[in-house]
Amino acid sequence: IRGHIGDDDPLRTEFYTRADPDARGDAIGHTAWSFMHAEEVDDAIRDRLADLWDERVCHVKVHPEDKAELKDFYWFIRSDKFSAAWWLPRLVEALTLNRELNTNGRIGEQLAAAADELPRVALDALTMLLAPAETPRRDNYDLRTRSLAPVIAAALKTSEPELQDDARSLMNHMGERGEIDLKRRVQAILRANSEGDATTPPVRDRW
């Protein structure tokens, strides 16, 4: 990613051929983690890491048995060096390729912040992350407390009936799973954002 070697470098080729997928995932995740601790990252270096990620995703599409390469994508998000327009669609893509992908309780705030810009993709990502009945404890707390209400509210604020219906479906589903105050939290966000706008869609539930 510093531009010192090319894609055909022998050591690079050997690493992505011989190292096990878990080790490859550790390496790319650690690199993204290092971005989080850097005050500034050159655009060229960031873009090369982005290109490397896309390369590895293409590899996993052909070799799904290597899905462990994608396990630490949350560090790309948490680093705050990539735009939501870049990472959010790739999060959905990674979840599609690896349904066991965890976020280790580290992206709740980022997902909530991205929802106003990309409400459909944010809702899709959150729905996939919360789909397992036994969501890992750290992910479960982070996503439910930091992402759930803001992402649903962002979807309800749109003028897209299908997106609004999907948001209500997730709200009802999570209500059945114990989020009994979710409607109140969503309404509070809508009120704060709309300042009494009469066009704000109603929050309906069935629990």
mmCIF file of C-alpha atoms in Angstrom:
data_model
loop_
_atom_site.group_PDB
_atom_site.id
_atom_site.type_symbol
_atom_site.label_atom_id
_atom_site.label_comp_id
_atom_site.label_asym_id
_atom_site.label_seq_id
_atom_site.Cartn_x
_atom_site.Cartn_y
_atom_site.Cartn_z
ATOM 1 C CA ILE A 1 0.000 0.000 0.000
ATOM 2 C CA ARG A 2 3.057 2.289 0.178
ATOM 3 C CA GLY A 3 3.746 1.654 -3.494
ATOM 4 C CA HIS A 4 7.136 0.043 -2.935
ATOM 5 C CA ILE A 5 6.265 -3.270 -4.598
ATOM 6 C CA GLY A 6 3.992 -4.267 -7.433
ATOM 7 C CA ASP A 7 1.119 -6.723 -7.527
ATOM 8 C CA ASP A 8 3.450 -9.311 -9.058
ATOM 9 C CA ASP A 9 6.040 -9.150 -6.260
ATOM 10 C CA PRO A 10 7.102 -12.761 -5.452
ATOM 11 C CA LEU A 11 6.703 -12.425 -1.675
ATOM 12 C CA ARG A 12 3.299 -10.817 -2.053
ATOM 13 C CA THR A 13 2.233 -13.594 -4.409
ATOM 14 C CA GLU A 14 3.537 -16.275 -2.046
ATOM 15 C CA PHE A 15 1.745 -14.755 0.949
ATOM 16 C CA TYR A 16 -1.656 -14.733 -0.772
ATOM 17 C CA THR A 17 -1.020 -18.223 -2.106
ATOM 18 C CA ARG A 18 0.432 -20.053 0.900
ATOM 19 C CA ALA A 19 -0.699 -18.231 4.054
ATOM 20 C CA ASP A 20 -3.965 -19.490 5.495
ATOM 21 C CA PRO A 21 -7.029 -17.242 5.076
ATOM 22 C CA ASP A 22 -7.129 -16.427 8.788
ATOM 23 C CA ALA A 23 -3.574 -15.053 8.657
ATOM 24 C CA ARG A 24 -4.394 -13.031 5.548
ATOM 25 C CA GLY A 25 -7.417 -11.604 7.346
ATOM 26 C CA ASP A 26 -5.265 -10.733 10.358
ATOM 27 C CA ALA A 27 -2.773 -8.899 8.141
ATOM 28 C CA ILE A 28 -5.251 -6.748 6.244
ATOM 29 C CA GLY A 29 -7.253 -6.078 9.414
ATOM 30 C CA HIS A 30 -4.154 -5.008 11.324
ATOM 31 C CA THR A 31 -3.245 -2.618 8.520
ATOM 32 C CA ALA A 32 -6.679 -0.987 8.709
ATOM 33 C CA TRP A 33 -6.346 -0.911 12.512
ATOM 34 C CA SER A 34 -3.080 1.020 12.132
ATOM 35 C CA PHE A 35 -4.966 3.668 10.138
ATOM 36 C CA MET A 36 -7.141 4.295 13.183
ATOM 37 C CA HIS A 37 -4.052 5.264 15.177
ATOM 38 C CA ALA A 38 -2.631 7.554 12.487
ATOM 39 C CA GLU A 39 -3.503 11.237 12.641
ATOM 40 C CA GLU A 40 -3.363 11.408 8.865
ATOM 41 C CA VAL A 41 -3.162 8.840 6.065
ATOM 42 C CA ASP A 42 -2.099 9.847 2.570
ATOM 43 C CA ASP A 43 -4.890 9.456 0.032
ATOM 44 C CA ALA A 44 -2.704 7.261 -2.166
ATOM 45 C CA ILE A 45 -1.970 4.838 0.679
ATOM 46 C CA ARG A 46 -5.611 4.734 1.729
ATOM 47 C CA ASP A 47 -6.698 4.091 -1.856
ATOM 48 C CA ARG A 48 -4.189 1.266 -2.279
ATOM 49 C CA LEU A 49 -5.535 -0.420 0.837
ATOM 50 C CA ALA A 50 -9.054 0.035 -0.546
ATOM 51 C CA ASP A 51 -7.940 -1.578 -3.807
ATOM 52 C CA LEU A 52 -6.338 -4.440 -1.882
ATOM 53 C CA TRP A 53 -9.586 -5.022 -0.021
ATOM 54 C CA ASP A 54 -11.540 -5.151 -3.291
ATOM 55 C CA GLU A 55 -8.986 -7.585 -4.684
ATOM 56 C CA ARG A 56 -9.428 -9.915 -1.712
ATOM 57 C CA VAL A 57 -13.223 -9.703 -1.959
ATOM 58 C CA CYS A 58 -12.977 -10.763 -5.605
ATOM 59 C CA HIS A 59 -10.826 -13.684 -4.469
ATOM 60 C CA VAL A 60 -13.358 -14.773 -1.840
ATOM 61 C CA LYS A 61 -16.170 -14.640 -4.397
ATOM 62 C CA VAL A 62 -14.287 -17.277 -6.384
ATOM 63 C CA HIS A 63 -12.972 -19.115 -3.294
ATOM 64 C CA PRO A 64 -15.689 -18.866 -0.616
ATOM 65 C CA GLU A 65 -13.726 -21.230 1.603
ATOM 66 C CA ASP A 66 -11.323 -18.305 2.174
ATOM 67 C CA LYS A 67 -13.996 -16.047 3.693
ATOM 68 C CA ALA A 68 -11.868 -15.595 6.845
ATOM 69 C CA GLU A 69 -9.914 -13.003 4.871
ATOM 70 C CA LEU A 70 -12.865 -10.656 5.374
ATOM 71 C CA LYS A 71 -13.237 -11.127 9.130
ATOM 72 C CA ASP A 72 -11.729 -7.815 10.294
ATOM 73 C CA PHE A 73 -13.443 -5.363 7.956
ATOM 74 C CA TYR A 74 -14.746 -3.479 10.973
ATOM 75 C CA TRP A 75 -11.306 -1.863 11.330
ATOM 76 C CA PHE A 76 -11.782 -0.163 7.955
ATOM 77 C CA ILE A 77 -14.970 1.357 9.313
ATOM 78 C CA ARG A 78 -13.642 2.201 12.756
ATOM 79 C CA SER A 79 -10.517 3.865 11.340
ATOM 80 C CA ASP A 80 -12.631 6.816 10.100
ATOM 81 C CA LYS A 81 -10.308 7.096 7.103
ATOM 82 C CA PHE A 82 -12.864 5.806 4.578
ATOM 83 C CA SER A 83 -16.121 7.449 3.560
ATOM 84 C CA ALA A 84 -19.439 5.803 4.341
ATOM 85 C CA ALA A 85 -20.142 5.750 0.601
ATOM 86 C CA TRP A 86 -17.124 3.442 0.286
ATOM 87 C CA TRP A 87 -17.416 1.175 3.336
ATOM 88 C CA LEU A 88 -21.165 0.732 3.763
ATOM 89 C CA PRO A 89 -21.850 -1.098 0.457
ATOM 90 C CA ARG A 90 -18.723 -3.164 1.092
ATOM 91 C CA LEU A 91 -19.983 -4.088 4.541
ATOM 92 C CA VAL A 92 -23.151 -5.503 2.973
ATOM 93 C CA GLU A 93 -21.025 -7.303 0.399
ATOM 94 C CA ALA A 94 -18.776 -8.792 3.090
ATOM 95 C CA LEU A 95 -21.800 -9.911 5.111
ATOM 96 C CA THR A 96 -23.207 -11.578 2.022
ATOM 97 C CA LEU A 97 -19.966 -13.492 1.519
ATOM 98 C CA ASN A 98 -19.420 -14.278 5.208
ATOM 99 C CA ARG A 99 -22.628 -14.493 7.229
ATOM 100 C CA GLU A 100 -20.580 -15.209 10.354
ATOM 101 C CA LEU A 101 -18.875 -11.831 10.127
ATOM 102 C CA ASN A 102 -18.709 -10.076 13.512
ATOM 103 C CA THR A 103 -18.080 -6.405 14.175
ATOM 104 C CA ASN A 104 -16.784 -6.829 17.737
ATOM 105 C CA GLY A 105 -18.948 -3.992 19.000
ATOM 106 C CA ARG A 106 -16.979 -1.361 17.110
ATOM 107 C CA ILE A 107 -19.158 0.131 14.351
ATOM 108 C CA GLY A 108 -22.433 1.113 16.010
ATOM 109 C CA GLU A 109 -21.797 4.849 16.003
ATOM 110 C CA GLN A 110 -20.418 4.829 12.468
ATOM 111 C CA LEU A 111 -23.400 2.901 11.138
ATOM 112 C CA ALA A 112 -25.825 5.271 12.823
ATOM 113 C CA ALA A 113 -24.008 8.306 11.411
ATOM 114 C CA ALA A 114 -24.070 6.860 7.878
ATOM 115 C CA ALA A 115 -27.800 6.143 7.917
ATOM 116 C CA ASP A 116 -28.953 9.624 6.904
ATOM 117 C CA GLU A 117 -26.688 9.560 3.850
ATOM 118 C CA LEU A 118 -27.380 5.959 2.821
ATOM 119 C CA PRO A 119 -30.573 4.840 4.585
ATOM 120 C CA ARG A 120 -31.270 1.807 2.402
ATOM 121 C CA VAL A 121 -27.769 0.349 2.623
ATOM 122 C CA ALA A 122 -27.545 1.091 6.345
ATOM 123 C CA LEU A 123 -30.828 -0.697 6.999
ATOM 124 C CA ASP A 124 -29.759 -3.670 4.885
ATOM 125 C CA ALA A 125 -26.456 -3.937 6.754
ATOM 126 C CA LEU A 126 -28.071 -3.685 10.180
ATOM 127 C CA THR A 127 -30.764 -6.203 9.282
ATOM 128 C CA MET A 128 -28.090 -8.681 8.213
ATOM 129 C CA LEU A 129 -25.976 -8.056 11.298
ATOM 130 C CA LEU A 130 -28.926 -8.611 13.641
ATOM 131 C CA ALA A 131 -30.376 -11.545 11.725
ATOM 132 C CA PRO A 132 -28.833 -14.317 13.868
ATOM 133 C CA ALA A 133 -30.951 -15.040 16.920
ATOM 134 C CA GLU A 134 -27.735 -15.409 18.904
ATOM 135 C CA THR A 135 -25.881 -12.251 17.931
ATOM 136 C CA PRO A 136 -22.494 -12.078 19.706
ATOM 137 C CA ARG A 137 -22.915 -10.182 22.977
ATOM 138 C CA ARG A 138 -20.586 -7.296 22.152
ATOM 139 C CA ASP A 139 -22.109 -6.799 18.698
ATOM 140 C CA ASN A 140 -25.591 -7.161 20.121
ATOM 141 C CA TYR A 141 -25.141 -4.346 22.654
ATOM 142 C CA ASP A 142 -23.326 -2.016 20.265
ATOM 143 C CA LEU A 143 -25.785 -2.377 17.391
ATOM 144 C CA ARG A 144 -28.940 -2.309 19.503
ATOM 145 C CA THR A 145 -27.973 0.692 21.605
ATOM 146 C CA ARG A 146 -26.097 2.800 19.033
ATOM 147 C CA SER A 147 -27.438 1.846 15.601
ATOM 148 C CA LEU A 148 -30.907 0.383 15.781
ATOM 149 C CA ALA A 149 -33.097 3.428 16.468
ATOM 150 C CA PRO A 150 -31.090 5.908 14.307
ATOM 151 C CA VAL A 151 -31.003 3.565 11.302
ATOM 152 C CA ILE A 152 -34.736 2.834 11.501
ATOM 153 C CA ALA A 153 -35.530 6.546 11.937
ATOM 154 C CA ALA A 154 -33.397 7.440 8.910
ATOM 155 C CA ALA A 155 -35.302 4.941 6.797
ATOM 156 C CA LEU A 156 -38.684 6.194 8.021
ATOM 157 C CA LYS A 157 -37.741 9.773 7.109
ATOM 158 C CA THR A 158 -37.393 8.879 3.449
ATOM 159 C CA SER A 159 -40.195 9.045 0.899
ATOM 160 C CA GLU A 160 -39.684 5.412 -0.122
ATOM 161 C CA PRO A 161 -42.641 3.250 0.959
ATOM 162 C CA GLU A 162 -40.746 -0.026 0.548
ATOM 163 C CA LEU A 163 -37.842 1.224 2.642
ATOM 164 C CA GLN A 164 -40.245 2.485 5.300
ATOM 165 C CA ASP A 165 -41.990 -0.895 5.374
ATOM 166 C CA ASP A 166 -38.674 -2.690 5.739
ATOM 167 C CA ALA A 167 -37.727 -0.390 8.606
ATOM 168 C CA ARG A 168 -41.014 -1.080 10.387
ATOM 169 C CA SER A 169 -40.501 -4.796 9.807
ATOM 170 C CA LEU A 170 -37.111 -4.657 11.509
ATOM 171 C CA MET A 171 -38.572 -2.573 14.335
ATOM 172 C CA ASN A 172 -41.355 -5.093 14.893
ATOM 173 C CA HIS A 173 -38.935 -7.998 14.732
ATOM 174 C CA MET A 174 -36.588 -6.447 17.273
ATOM 175 C CA GLY A 175 -39.534 -5.556 19.474
ATOM 176 C CA GLU A 176 -40.431 -9.226 19.570
ATOM 177 C CA ARG A 177 -36.832 -9.916 20.590
ATOM 178 C CA GLY A 178 -37.092 -7.655 23.612
ATOM 179 C CA GLU A 179 -36.554 -4.083 22.366
ATOM 180 C CA ILE A 180 -39.764 -2.922 24.030
ATOM 181 C CA ASP A 181 -38.763 0.772 24.074
ATOM 182 C CA LEU A 182 -37.609 0.895 20.447
ATOM 183 C CA LYS A 183 -40.715 2.702 19.178
ATOM 184 C CA ARG A 184 -40.199 5.442 21.767
ATOM 185 C CA ARG A 185 -36.537 5.831 20.825
ATOM 186 C CA VAL A 186 -37.342 6.059 17.119
ATOM 187 C CA GLN A 187 -40.117 8.590 17.737
ATOM 188 C CA ALA A 188 -37.757 10.747 19.795
ATOM 189 C CA ILE A 189 -35.258 10.863 16.932
ATOM 190 C CA LEU A 190 -37.964 11.675 14.389
ATOM 191 C CA ARG A 191 -39.330 14.462 16.572
ATOM 192 C CA ALA A 192 -35.893 15.951 17.095
ATOM 193 C CA ASN A 193 -35.123 15.855 13.375
ATOM 194 C CA SER A 194 -38.441 16.979 12.006
ATOM 195 C CA GLU A 195 -39.317 19.633 14.605
ATOM 196 C CA GLY A 196 -42.971 18.800 14.260
ATOM 197 C CA ASP A 197 -42.988 18.330 10.469
ATOM 198 C CA ALA A 198 -46.457 16.991 9.710
ATOM 199 C CA THR A 199 -45.112 14.945 6.805
ATOM 200 C CA THR A 200 -43.013 12.734 9.060
ATOM 201 C CA PRO A 201 -44.335 9.178 8.587
ATOM 202 C CA PRO A 202 -46.036 7.596 11.601
ATOM 203 C CA VAL A 203 -44.248 4.943 13.609
ATOM 204 C CA ARG A 204 -46.430 1.856 13.631
ATOM 205 C CA ASP A 205 -45.841 -1.372 15.443
ATOM 206 C CA ARG A 206 -47.637 -4.631 16.175
ATOM 207 C CA TRP A 207 -46.390 -5.546 19.642
#
